[in-house]
Tab-separated table of C-alpha atoms (C1' of nucleotides) in Angstrom:
chain	number	residue	atom	x	y	z
A	12	MET	CA	0.088	-7.419	-19.149
A	13	SER	CA	2.270	-8.238	-22.091
A	14	SER	CA	4.654	-10.895	-20.835
A	15	GLY	CA	6.719	-12.324	-18.013
A	16	LYS	CA	6.013	-12.368	-14.323
A	17	ARG	CA	6.487	-8.646	-13.632
A	18	LYS	CA	6.565	-8.639	-9.853
A	19	VAL	CA	4.339	-5.916	-8.470
A	20	ASP	CA	5.905	-5.186	-5.129
A	21	GLN	CA	5.667	-1.426	-5.449
A	22	VAL	CA	3.111	0.406	-3.444
A	23	ASP	CA	0.733	2.937	-4.965
A	24	PRO	CA	2.902	6.072	-4.982
A	25	ARG	CA	0.019	8.111	-3.666
A	26	ASP	CA	0.116	6.432	-0.308
A	27	VAL	CA	3.787	6.876	0.290
A	28	PRO	CA	4.223	9.177	3.312
A	29	LYS	CA	5.106	12.713	2.336
A	30	ALA	CA	8.063	12.619	4.704
A	31	VAL	CA	9.488	9.723	2.744
A	32	VAL	CA	9.348	11.686	-0.496
A	33	SER	CA	11.147	14.640	0.967
A	34	ARG	CA	13.864	12.387	2.313
A	35	LEU	CA	14.208	10.967	-1.175
A	36	SER	CA	15.389	14.407	-2.249
A	37	LEU	CA	17.988	14.358	0.486
A	38	TYR	CA	19.202	10.924	-0.533
A	39	LEU	CA	19.478	12.099	-4.108
A	40	ARG	CA	21.450	15.195	-3.201
A	41	GLU	CA	23.891	13.240	-1.069
A	42	LEU	CA	24.236	10.385	-3.562
A	43	ARG	CA	25.103	12.776	-6.360
A	44	ARG	CA	27.838	14.168	-4.190
A	45	LEU	CA	29.072	10.655	-3.472
A	46	VAL	CA	29.086	9.749	-7.151
A	47	ARG	CA	31.035	12.913	-7.924
A	48	SER	CA	33.560	11.985	-5.255
A	49	GLY	CA	33.984	8.583	-6.837
A	50	LYS	CA	32.221	6.410	-4.286
A	51	ALA	CA	30.738	3.317	-5.941
A	52	THR	CA	28.554	1.797	-3.239
A	53	ILE	CA	27.124	2.853	0.088
A	54	SER	CA	25.325	1.074	2.894
A	55	SER	CA	22.103	2.278	4.472
A	56	SER	CA	23.939	3.009	7.693
A	57	GLN	CA	26.620	5.123	6.024
A	58	LEU	CA	24.038	7.087	4.067
A	59	GLY	CA	21.965	7.485	7.190
A	60	ARG	CA	24.908	8.805	9.157
A	61	LEU	CA	25.596	11.436	6.499
A	62	LEU	CA	22.022	12.669	6.728
A	63	GLY	CA	21.264	12.191	10.392
A	64	LEU	CA	18.903	9.257	9.891
A	65	THR	CA	18.879	5.652	11.041
A	66	ASP	CA	19.848	2.823	8.745
A	67	ALA	CA	16.416	1.252	9.115
A	68	GLN	CA	14.761	4.426	7.967
A	69	VAL	CA	16.866	4.625	4.850
A	70	ARG	CA	16.072	1.030	3.943
A	71	LYS	CA	12.351	1.355	4.669
A	72	ASP	CA	12.102	4.526	2.619
A	73	LEU	CA	13.728	2.982	-0.416
A	74	ALA	CA	11.824	-0.271	-0.050
A	75	TYR	CA	8.575	1.576	-0.732
A	76	PHE	CA	9.620	1.752	-4.342
A	77	GLY	CA	11.376	-1.521	-5.023
A	78	HIS	CA	14.499	-3.532	-4.333
A	79	PHE	CA	17.465	-1.319	-5.015
A	80	GLY	CA	20.013	-2.717	-2.597
A	81	HIS	CA	22.442	-5.593	-2.814
A	82	PRO	CA	22.682	-7.666	0.372
A	83	GLY	CA	26.239	-7.823	1.651
A	84	ILE	CA	27.185	-4.873	-0.591
A	85	GLY	CA	24.850	-1.949	-0.050
A	86	TYR	CA	23.467	0.336	-2.739
A	87	ARG	CA	25.333	1.225	-5.904
A	88	CYS	CA	25.425	5.005	-5.882
A	89	ASP	CA	24.890	5.638	-9.569
A	90	GLU	CA	22.146	3.040	-9.788
A	91	LEU	CA	20.357	4.594	-6.850
A	92	VAL	CA	20.653	8.100	-8.254
A	93	ALA	CA	18.974	6.919	-11.439
A	94	ALA	CA	16.279	5.083	-9.494
A	95	ILE	CA	15.436	8.057	-7.304
A	96	ARG	CA	15.363	10.457	-10.220
A	97	ARG	CA	12.894	8.157	-11.905
A	98	ILE	CA	10.790	7.881	-8.753
A	99	LEU	CA	10.714	11.640	-8.270
A	100	GLY	CA	10.010	12.108	-11.953
A	101	THR	CA	12.880	14.548	-12.381
A	102	ASP	CA	14.224	12.421	-15.237
A	103	LEU	CA	11.257	13.635	-17.258
A	104	GLY	CA	12.547	17.199	-17.569
A	105	TRP	CA	10.155	19.896	-16.406
A	106	THR	CA	9.511	23.322	-17.830
A	107	VAL	CA	8.944	26.001	-15.229
A	108	ALA	CA	7.704	29.582	-15.132
A	109	VAL	CA	8.435	32.222	-12.501
A	110	ILE	CA	5.555	34.556	-11.751
A	111	GLY	CA	6.664	37.788	-10.117
A	112	VAL	CA	10.099	39.186	-10.929
A	113	GLY	CA	10.894	40.994	-7.690
A	114	ASN	CA	13.935	40.238	-5.583
A	115	LEU	CA	12.980	36.658	-4.948
A	116	GLY	CA	11.805	35.960	-8.476
A	117	ARG	CA	15.116	37.232	-9.846
A	118	ALA	CA	16.976	35.019	-7.406
A	119	LEU	CA	15.075	32.000	-8.673
A	120	LEU	CA	15.812	32.942	-12.281
A	121	GLY	CA	19.503	32.945	-11.451
A	122	TYR	CA	19.502	29.870	-9.240
A	123	GLU	CA	21.852	27.290	-10.663
A	124	GLY	CA	20.587	24.352	-8.675
A	125	PHE	CA	17.489	23.840	-10.791
A	126	ALA	CA	18.928	22.848	-14.144
A	127	ALA	CA	21.016	20.028	-12.700
A	128	GLN	CA	17.910	18.501	-11.175
A	129	GLY	CA	15.932	18.542	-14.402
A	130	PHE	CA	14.049	21.826	-14.119
A	131	ARG	CA	14.250	24.429	-16.849
A	132	ILE	CA	12.897	27.908	-16.248
A	133	VAL	CA	11.685	29.013	-19.652
A	134	ALA	CA	9.662	32.149	-18.922
A	135	ALA	CA	8.980	34.803	-16.305
A	136	PHE	CA	5.945	37.022	-15.808
A	137	ASP	CA	5.301	40.317	-14.094
A	138	VAL	CA	2.687	43.069	-14.069
A	139	ASP	CA	5.289	45.822	-14.009
A	140	ARG	CA	5.485	47.184	-17.575
A	141	ALA	CA	9.008	48.415	-16.897
A	142	ARG	CA	10.160	44.827	-16.537
A	143	VAL	CA	8.212	43.280	-19.390
A	144	GLY	CA	10.274	42.615	-22.504
A	145	LYS	CA	13.537	42.533	-20.592
A	146	ALA	CA	15.362	39.316	-19.783
A	147	VAL	CA	16.972	38.163	-16.551
A	148	ASP	CA	19.601	35.458	-16.726
A	149	GLY	CA	18.514	34.654	-20.230
A	150	VAL	CA	14.840	34.306	-19.352
A	151	THR	CA	12.371	36.653	-21.029
A	152	ILE	CA	9.870	38.527	-18.879
A	153	TYR	CA	6.319	38.609	-20.214
A	154	GLY	CA	3.277	40.534	-19.095
A	155	LEU	CA	0.993	38.549	-16.859
A	156	GLU	CA	-1.779	38.818	-19.459
A	157	GLN	CA	0.344	36.714	-21.791
A	158	LEU	CA	0.476	33.852	-19.292
A	159	ALA	CA	-2.037	31.543	-20.967
A	160	ASP	CA	-0.487	31.963	-24.405
A	161	VAL	CA	3.112	31.529	-23.340
A	162	VAL	CA	2.289	28.548	-21.117
A	163	ARG	CA	0.627	26.846	-24.052
A	164	GLU	CA	3.315	27.688	-26.612
A	165	ARG	CA	6.240	26.772	-24.403
A	166	GLN	CA	4.415	23.868	-22.801
A	167	ILE	CA	5.128	25.054	-19.300
A	168	ARG	CA	4.015	22.638	-16.602
A	169	LEU	CA	5.125	24.094	-13.268
A	170	GLY	CA	5.028	27.560	-11.752
A	171	MET	CA	6.920	29.300	-8.964
A	172	LEU	CA	4.912	32.102	-7.461
A	173	THR	CA	6.802	35.061	-6.008
A	174	VAL	CA	4.280	37.870	-6.170
A	175	PRO	CA	3.100	40.099	-3.298
A	176	ALA	CA	0.583	38.470	-0.971
A	177	ALA	CA	-2.314	40.510	-2.289
A	178	ALA	CA	-1.751	39.320	-5.858
A	179	ALA	CA	-1.044	35.673	-5.132
A	180	GLN	CA	-4.468	34.025	-5.270
A	181	SER	CA	-5.381	35.740	-8.497
A	182	ALA	CA	-2.044	34.840	-10.089
A	183	ALA	CA	-2.509	31.260	-8.935
A	184	ASP	CA	-5.962	31.166	-10.492
A	185	GLN	CA	-4.477	32.337	-13.764
A	186	LEU	CA	-1.812	29.654	-13.593
A	187	VAL	CA	-4.450	27.014	-13.063
A	188	ALA	CA	-6.566	28.375	-15.892
A	189	ALA	CA	-3.508	28.289	-18.122
A	190	GLY	CA	-3.189	24.568	-17.436
A	191	ILE	CA	-0.258	24.422	-15.075
A	192	VAL	CA	-0.097	21.234	-12.985
A	193	GLY	CA	2.030	22.214	-9.996
A	194	ILE	CA	2.867	25.363	-8.060
A	195	VAL	CA	5.566	26.260	-5.575
A	196	ASN	CA	4.133	29.187	-3.643
A	197	PHE	CA	6.589	31.619	-2.066
A	198	SER	CA	3.956	34.278	-1.393
A	199	PRO	CA	2.894	34.472	2.239
A	200	VAL	CA	-0.730	33.437	1.707
A	201	THR	CA	-2.612	30.177	1.861
A	202	LEU	CA	-3.757	29.462	-1.674
A	203	SER	CA	-6.867	27.566	-2.507
A	204	LEU	CA	-6.464	25.456	-5.605
A	205	PRO	CA	-8.372	22.661	-7.287
A	206	GLU	CA	-7.006	19.455	-5.881
A	207	GLU	CA	-5.698	18.230	-9.213
A	208	VAL	CA	-3.016	20.922	-9.034
A	209	SER	CA	-0.112	20.064	-6.726
A	210	LEU	CA	1.084	22.652	-4.283
A	211	VAL	CA	4.147	23.167	-2.137
A	212	ALA	CA	4.327	26.247	0.051
A	213	VAL	CA	7.503	27.964	1.220
A	214	ASP	CA	7.248	30.965	3.519
A	215	LEU	CA	10.546	32.605	4.359
A	216	ALA	CA	9.275	34.389	7.458
A	217	THR	CA	7.819	31.112	8.691
A	218	GLU	CA	11.202	29.434	8.482
A	219	LEU	CA	12.705	32.085	10.727
A	220	GLU	CA	9.801	31.691	13.129
A	221	GLN	CA	10.596	28.004	13.495
A	222	ILE	CA	14.117	28.903	14.504
A	223	SER	CA	12.827	31.557	16.855
A	224	PHE	CA	10.623	29.037	18.622
A	225	ALA	CA	13.395	26.490	18.884
A	226	VAL	CA	15.849	28.986	20.327
A	227	ALA	CA	13.380	30.684	22.638
A	228	ASN	CA	12.447	27.310	24.103
A	229	ARG	CA	15.869	25.759	24.192
A	230	ASN	CA	16.086	25.547	27.982
A	231	ALA	CA	13.820	23.815	30.480
A	232	THR	CA	10.162	24.529	31.180
A	233	ARG	CA	9.512	28.227	31.709
B	9	MET	CA	6.607	31.446	42.658
B	10	SER	CA	5.795	34.898	43.876
B	11	SER	CA	2.056	34.817	44.416
B	12	GLY	CA	-1.285	33.371	43.403
B	13	LYS	CA	-2.059	29.915	42.067
B	14	ARG	CA	-0.325	30.144	38.682
B	15	LYS	CA	-1.803	27.136	36.916
B	16	VAL	CA	0.857	25.161	35.112
B	17	ASP	CA	-1.111	23.524	32.334
B	18	GLN	CA	1.456	24.212	29.642
B	19	VAL	CA	3.472	21.385	28.274
B	20	ASP	CA	7.243	21.538	28.004
B	21	PRO	CA	7.678	23.378	24.688
B	22	ARG	CA	10.353	20.958	23.638
B	23	ASP	CA	7.901	18.132	23.285
B	24	VAL	CA	5.415	19.965	21.152
B	25	PRO	CA	5.293	18.269	17.741
B	26	LYS	CA	7.242	20.160	15.109
B	27	ALA	CA	4.213	20.128	12.834
B	28	VAL	CA	2.262	22.040	15.465
B	29	VAL	CA	4.865	24.791	15.587
B	30	SER	CA	4.854	25.249	11.857
B	31	ARG	CA	1.070	25.478	11.840
B	32	LEU	CA	1.406	28.164	14.503
B	33	SER	CA	3.124	30.284	11.883
B	34	LEU	CA	0.213	29.753	9.554
B	35	TYR	CA	-2.292	30.712	12.213
B	36	LEU	CA	-0.319	33.836	12.927
B	37	ARG	CA	-0.138	34.854	9.293
B	38	GLU	CA	-3.856	34.361	8.794
B	39	LEU	CA	-4.819	36.035	12.067
B	40	ARG	CA	-2.831	39.122	11.232
B	41	ARG	CA	-4.729	39.357	7.982
B	42	LEU	CA	-7.995	38.954	9.875
B	43	VAL	CA	-7.053	41.661	12.353
B	44	ARG	CA	-6.149	43.965	9.488
B	45	SER	CA	-9.520	43.284	7.900
B	46	GLY	CA	-11.226	44.216	11.141
B	47	LYS	CA	-12.394	40.793	12.306
B	48	ALA	CA	-12.614	40.644	16.100
B	49	THR	CA	-13.116	36.952	16.842
B	50	ILE	CA	-12.855	33.699	14.956
B	51	SER	CA	-13.840	30.114	15.715
B	52	SER	CA	-11.552	27.145	15.300
B	53	SER	CA	-13.667	25.891	12.435
B	54	GLN	CA	-13.528	29.183	10.533
B	55	LEU	CA	-9.791	29.445	10.999
B	56	GLY	CA	-9.401	25.821	10.013
B	57	ARG	CA	-11.401	26.324	6.839
B	58	LEU	CA	-9.191	29.237	5.821
B	59	LEU	CA	-6.098	27.090	6.188
B	60	GLY	CA	-7.360	23.710	5.080
B	61	LEU	CA	-7.312	22.163	8.557
B	62	THR	CA	-9.952	20.648	10.811
B	63	ASP	CA	-11.405	22.548	13.724
B	64	ALA	CA	-10.167	19.923	16.151
B	65	GLN	CA	-6.640	20.328	14.901
B	66	VAL	CA	-6.700	24.070	15.407
B	67	ARG	CA	-7.978	23.693	18.962
B	68	LYS	CA	-5.526	20.916	19.855
B	69	ASP	CA	-2.605	22.868	18.486
B	70	LEU	CA	-3.437	25.963	20.500
B	71	ALA	CA	-4.252	23.972	23.618
B	72	TYR	CA	-0.634	22.828	23.821
B	73	PHE	CA	0.213	26.295	25.022
B	74	GLY	CA	-2.696	27.358	27.192
B	75	HIS	CA	-6.330	28.375	27.172
B	76	PHE	CA	-6.730	31.069	24.569
B	77	GLY	CA	-10.305	30.500	23.456
B	78	HIS	CA	-13.611	31.690	24.815
B	79	PRO	CA	-16.325	29.016	24.778
B	80	GLY	CA	-19.355	30.169	22.842
B	81	ILE	CA	-17.307	32.981	21.264
B	82	GLY	CA	-14.169	31.610	19.686
B	83	TYR	CA	-10.736	33.241	19.779
B	84	ARG	CA	-10.198	36.979	19.863
B	85	CYS	CA	-7.971	37.653	16.890
B	86	ASP	CA	-5.732	40.297	18.398
B	87	GLU	CA	-5.353	38.354	21.633
B	88	LEU	CA	-4.365	35.237	19.731
B	89	VAL	CA	-1.882	37.120	17.571
B	90	ALA	CA	-0.161	38.352	20.713
B	91	ALA	CA	-0.226	34.892	22.276
B	92	ILE	CA	1.268	33.172	19.238
B	93	ARG	CA	3.952	35.812	18.824
B	94	ARG	CA	4.922	35.218	22.422
B	95	ILE	CA	4.922	31.441	21.957
B	96	LEU	CA	7.063	31.654	18.835
B	97	GLY	CA	9.321	34.146	20.537
B	98	THR	CA	9.026	36.647	17.718
B	99	ASP	CA	7.976	39.318	20.198
B	100	LEU	CA	11.562	39.269	21.439
B	101	GLY	CA	12.965	40.878	18.306
B	102	TRP	CA	15.769	38.970	16.617
B	103	THR	CA	18.881	40.226	14.909
B	104	VAL	CA	19.842	38.305	11.806
B	105	ALA	CA	22.829	38.060	9.492
B	106	VAL	CA	22.870	36.906	5.879
B	107	ILE	CA	25.950	34.958	4.866
B	108	GLY	CA	26.512	34.884	1.129
B	109	VAL	CA	25.352	37.824	-0.954
B	110	GLY	CA	24.594	36.103	-4.249
B	111	ASN	CA	21.200	36.204	-5.916
B	112	LEU	CA	19.407	34.544	-3.067
B	113	GLY	CA	21.218	36.455	-0.340
B	114	ARG	CA	20.303	39.732	-1.997
B	115	ALA	CA	16.692	38.631	-2.233
B	116	LEU	CA	16.671	37.956	1.498
B	117	LEU	CA	18.212	41.361	2.207
B	118	GLY	CA	15.360	42.960	0.315
B	119	TYR	CA	12.586	40.745	1.625
B	120	GLU	CA	9.989	42.861	3.353
B	121	GLY	CA	8.237	40.073	5.181
B	122	PHE	CA	10.909	39.733	7.870
B	123	ALA	CA	10.673	43.051	9.679
B	124	ALA	CA	6.937	42.750	10.320
B	125	GLN	CA	7.517	39.398	12.028
B	126	GLY	CA	10.205	40.715	14.347
B	127	PHE	CA	13.371	39.883	12.439
B	128	ARG	CA	15.926	42.560	11.657
B	129	ILE	CA	18.733	41.831	9.214
B	130	VAL	CA	21.614	43.899	10.501
B	131	ALA	CA	24.599	42.618	8.539
B	132	ALA	CA	25.625	40.613	5.500
B	133	PHE	CA	28.838	38.734	4.775
B	134	ASP	CA	30.599	37.555	1.649
B	135	VAL	CA	34.040	36.379	0.574
B	136	ASP	CA	33.935	38.372	-2.645
B	137	ARG	CA	36.074	41.486	-2.045
B	138	ALA	CA	34.157	43.321	-4.772
B	139	ARG	CA	31.051	43.163	-2.632
B	140	VAL	CA	32.578	43.920	0.732
B	141	GLY	CA	32.034	47.470	1.923
B	142	LYS	CA	28.979	47.971	-0.268
B	143	ALA	CA	25.451	47.926	1.085
B	144	VAL	CA	22.339	46.210	-0.231
B	145	ASP	CA	18.966	47.512	0.877
B	146	GLY	CA	20.652	49.443	3.637
B	147	VAL	CA	22.584	46.457	4.970
B	148	THR	CA	26.368	46.644	4.960
B	149	ILE	CA	28.334	43.755	3.478
B	150	TYR	CA	31.339	42.641	5.515
B	151	GLY	CA	34.128	40.233	4.715
B	152	LEU	CA	33.577	36.782	6.116
B	153	GLU	CA	36.652	37.131	8.281
B	154	GLN	CA	34.889	39.913	10.188
B	155	LEU	CA	32.046	37.583	11.135
B	156	ALA	CA	33.018	36.968	14.754
B	157	ASP	CA	33.624	40.657	15.461
B	158	VAL	CA	30.478	41.934	13.829
B	159	VAL	CA	28.311	39.235	15.389
B	160	ARG	CA	29.591	40.222	18.800
B	161	GLU	CA	29.326	43.966	18.294
B	162	ARG	CA	25.890	43.907	16.738
B	163	GLN	CA	24.690	41.088	18.963
B	164	ILE	CA	23.511	38.985	16.053
B	165	ARG	CA	21.701	35.825	17.081
B	166	LEU	CA	20.474	34.140	13.884
B	167	GLY	CA	22.041	33.470	10.499
B	168	MET	CA	20.681	32.765	7.040
B	169	LEU	CA	23.146	30.827	4.966
B	170	THR	CA	23.078	31.330	1.199
B	171	VAL	CA	26.572	30.380	0.122
B	172	PRO	CA	27.553	27.795	-2.513
B	173	ALA	CA	27.328	24.190	-1.355
B	174	ALA	CA	31.083	23.781	-1.124
B	175	ALA	CA	31.410	26.685	1.307
B	176	ALA	CA	28.411	25.970	3.497
B	177	GLN	CA	29.802	23.708	6.218
B	178	SER	CA	32.779	25.935	6.825
B	179	ALA	CA	30.617	29.054	6.940
B	180	ALA	CA	28.270	27.296	9.354
B	181	ASP	CA	31.197	26.387	11.574
B	182	GLN	CA	32.234	30.017	11.650
B	183	LEU	CA	28.709	31.072	12.552
B	184	VAL	CA	28.686	28.625	15.417
B	185	ALA	CA	32.114	29.746	16.588
B	186	ALA	CA	30.880	33.337	16.500
B	187	GLY	CA	28.116	32.388	18.901
B	188	ILE	CA	25.074	32.326	16.685
B	189	VAL	CA	22.178	30.283	18.091
B	190	GLY	CA	20.110	29.411	15.018
B	191	ILE	CA	20.670	28.947	11.301
B	192	VAL	CA	18.368	28.809	8.307
B	193	ASN	CA	20.333	26.928	5.699
B	194	PHE	CA	19.508	27.581	2.048
B	195	SER	CA	22.641	25.899	0.733
B	196	PRO	CA	21.998	22.458	-0.733
B	197	VAL	CA	24.047	20.496	1.795
B	198	THR	CA	23.272	18.685	5.010
B	199	LEU	CA	25.066	20.617	7.723
B	200	SER	CA	26.367	19.059	10.865
B	201	LEU	CA	26.064	21.357	13.832
B	202	PRO	CA	26.344	21.056	17.591
B	203	GLU	CA	22.891	20.265	18.849
B	204	GLU	CA	22.614	23.453	20.870
B	205	VAL	CA	22.366	25.388	17.618
B	206	SER	CA	18.929	25.231	15.976
B	207	LEU	CA	18.696	24.481	12.305
B	208	VAL	CA	16.044	24.778	9.629
B	209	ALA	CA	16.907	23.678	6.107
B	210	VAL	CA	15.321	24.989	2.924
B	211	ASP	CA	16.385	23.530	-0.395
B	212	LEU	CA	14.799	25.155	-3.420
B	213	ALA	CA	15.480	22.279	-5.783
B	214	THR	CA	13.984	19.887	-3.254
B	215	GLU	CA	10.742	21.840	-3.226
B	216	LEU	CA	10.416	21.454	-6.968
B	217	GLU	CA	11.178	17.750	-6.653
B	218	GLN	CA	8.241	17.332	-4.297
B	219	ILE	CA	5.986	18.857	-6.912
B	220	SER	CA	7.535	16.689	-9.575
B	221	PHE	CA	6.771	13.551	-7.585
B	222	ALA	CA	3.226	14.616	-6.861
B	223	VAL	CA	2.497	15.412	-10.486
B	224	ALA	CA	4.268	12.396	-11.925
B	225	ASN	CA	2.268	10.118	-9.630
B	226	ARG	CA	-1.057	11.885	-9.857
B	227	ASN	CA	-2.847	9.045	-11.604
B	228	ALA	CA	-3.308	5.423	-10.544
B	229	THR	CA	-0.606	2.803	-9.976
B	230	ARG	CA	1.862	2.663	-12.862
C	16	DT	C1'	30.783	-11.550	7.279
C	17	DA	C1'	28.252	-7.662	5.759
C	18	DC	C1'	24.385	-6.120	4.348
C	19	DT	C1'	19.287	-5.699	2.681
C	20	DG	C1'	14.217	-6.227	3.151
C	21	DT	C1'	10.447	-6.657	6.157
C	22	DG	C1'	6.980	-8.225	9.608
C	23	DA	C1'	5.854	-6.789	14.289
C	24	DA	C1'	6.126	-3.638	18.115
C	25	DA	C1'	6.401	0.940	19.700
C	26	DC	C1'	5.634	5.586	19.203
C	27	DG	C1'	3.545	9.931	18.038
C	28	DG	C1'	0.154	12.734	15.793
C	29	DT	C1'	-4.575	13.314	14.212
C	30	DT	C1'	-9.393	12.727	14.512
C	31	DC	C1'	-13.478	11.818	17.142
C	32	DA	C1'	-16.881	12.764	20.255
C	33	DC	C1'	-18.462	14.809	24.132
C	34	DA	C1'	-18.399	17.292	28.788
C	35	DG	C1'	-18.229	21.925	30.197
C	36	DC	C1'	-18.983	26.775	29.509
C	37	DC	C1'	-20.832	31.274	27.664
D	22	DG	C1'	-26.983	27.228	20.271
D	23	DG	C1'	-22.408	27.834	19.598
D	24	DC	C1'	-18.007	27.051	20.834
D	25	DT	C1'	-13.725	25.451	23.459
D	26	DG	C1'	-10.737	21.919	25.682
D	27	DT	C1'	-9.580	17.210	26.043
D	28	DG	C1'	-9.489	12.047	26.958
D	29	DA	C1'	-9.838	8.086	24.077
D	30	DA	C1'	-9.736	5.759	19.680
D	31	DC	C1'	-7.545	5.641	15.524
D	32	DC	C1'	-4.095	5.784	12.121
D	33	DG	C1'	0.371	6.474	10.067
D	34	DT	C1'	5.394	6.494	10.774
D	35	DT	C1'	9.492	5.011	12.913
D	36	DT	C1'	12.199	1.704	15.206
D	37	DC	C1'	13.383	-2.957	16.282
D	38	DA	C1'	15.017	-7.292	15.391
D	39	DC	C1'	15.814	-10.932	12.517
D	40	DA	C1'	15.312	-14.072	8.402
D	41	DG	C1'	17.262	-14.140	3.961
D	42	DT	C1'	21.002	-13.335	0.562
D	43	DA	C1'	25.542	-12.457	-1.740
DNA sequence: TACTGTGAAACGGTTCACAGCC
DNA sequence: GGCTGTGAACCGTTTCACAGTA
């Protein structure tokens, strides 16, 4: 507590609802677009309309983290972009590894959306010797046995897992042992990880199943 | 109401919480694995432990749709697989198109997890003339202008959208015009669609941002 | 006037705890 | 004894409505 009356109105980030955090990503994406299109300020109701949310929700979400708005004006787009990036931690710059260089892994290596958001893929890993040593989109592919070394040397902090289901838990264990702090799991398995490692799971088949359910149940009660 | 006292204890599927439906996919995935490994029955608490959920949650979720369990026994794995497939509608067999054959689109065309869950990708579309006419993983690539015709002929019902952000809304509009009933959107834009078309959005950068937030806020209040 | 920030109310989902059943 | 199905209590999130501010 060095000096001044630093107002502590922020909440402990750990008890912010998960839904709020994922909307933050949406706000960020839309705000960047607005900045690019030259818009200087935006109100909660305009932003909400663009994203299919209510104005109150937008304000409540942002208010978890501080006072970013200007009454009578709205939110300054560039200011809010900077604030959200800082909240999400994407201003820190993250190094990422891709584990599993199949179809999906290759797609991630070539995905342009990551760099702009502060994520740099610096290495890929695979068990297939035919792939090891090659590079895809400028990223070198290493053997899985080199994981620990490369993670240490290149200071890799996050991993994206795109290996076959049967190999996923073991690959995840290796990532954890190598000291990685967060994993996005694209393999269709439920991983069990120590709770100090963050996990987000994405299952492509599951996404289609959600659509299937919605469509199959569109009309009234069976 | 042909005969018998058909008990109507099911709830209108439209007011089942979304979270329940996405857990259904998890149950299904795990149950299939259990069936494959020869397990005949499973209790809600075992299934919950495998997925990181409570036993009560598993039972409540399933009870939205009927009485699938056997007191004293648990759930019969194969029975429950069939029930969930029917609930999700994946037993109906869906035809799917991929729009945008870039890195991610190609990965989807080669993704093996879809067929097993009842989804068949029967066509792909792209604006790039160099790609049109070719096939990827046995799926023919058509020009985007052929969308309406091919969707009709091949009776395509769902679409996966993997085009650049700038092209996404227009492509989505074309999908809707062609009569598609559900879209999984991988393009980093918020689409606006008529509400009779179902939508699931997956943003890869957003997933990494969730991890970033979790890791950056792992420790106590700043 | 136009807008934010926020308590309070309303809503919806999860957990609890137990009756009923095998 | 072991397990499901479920009403009731609990808890977290969303919506409402308005005081406060530029």
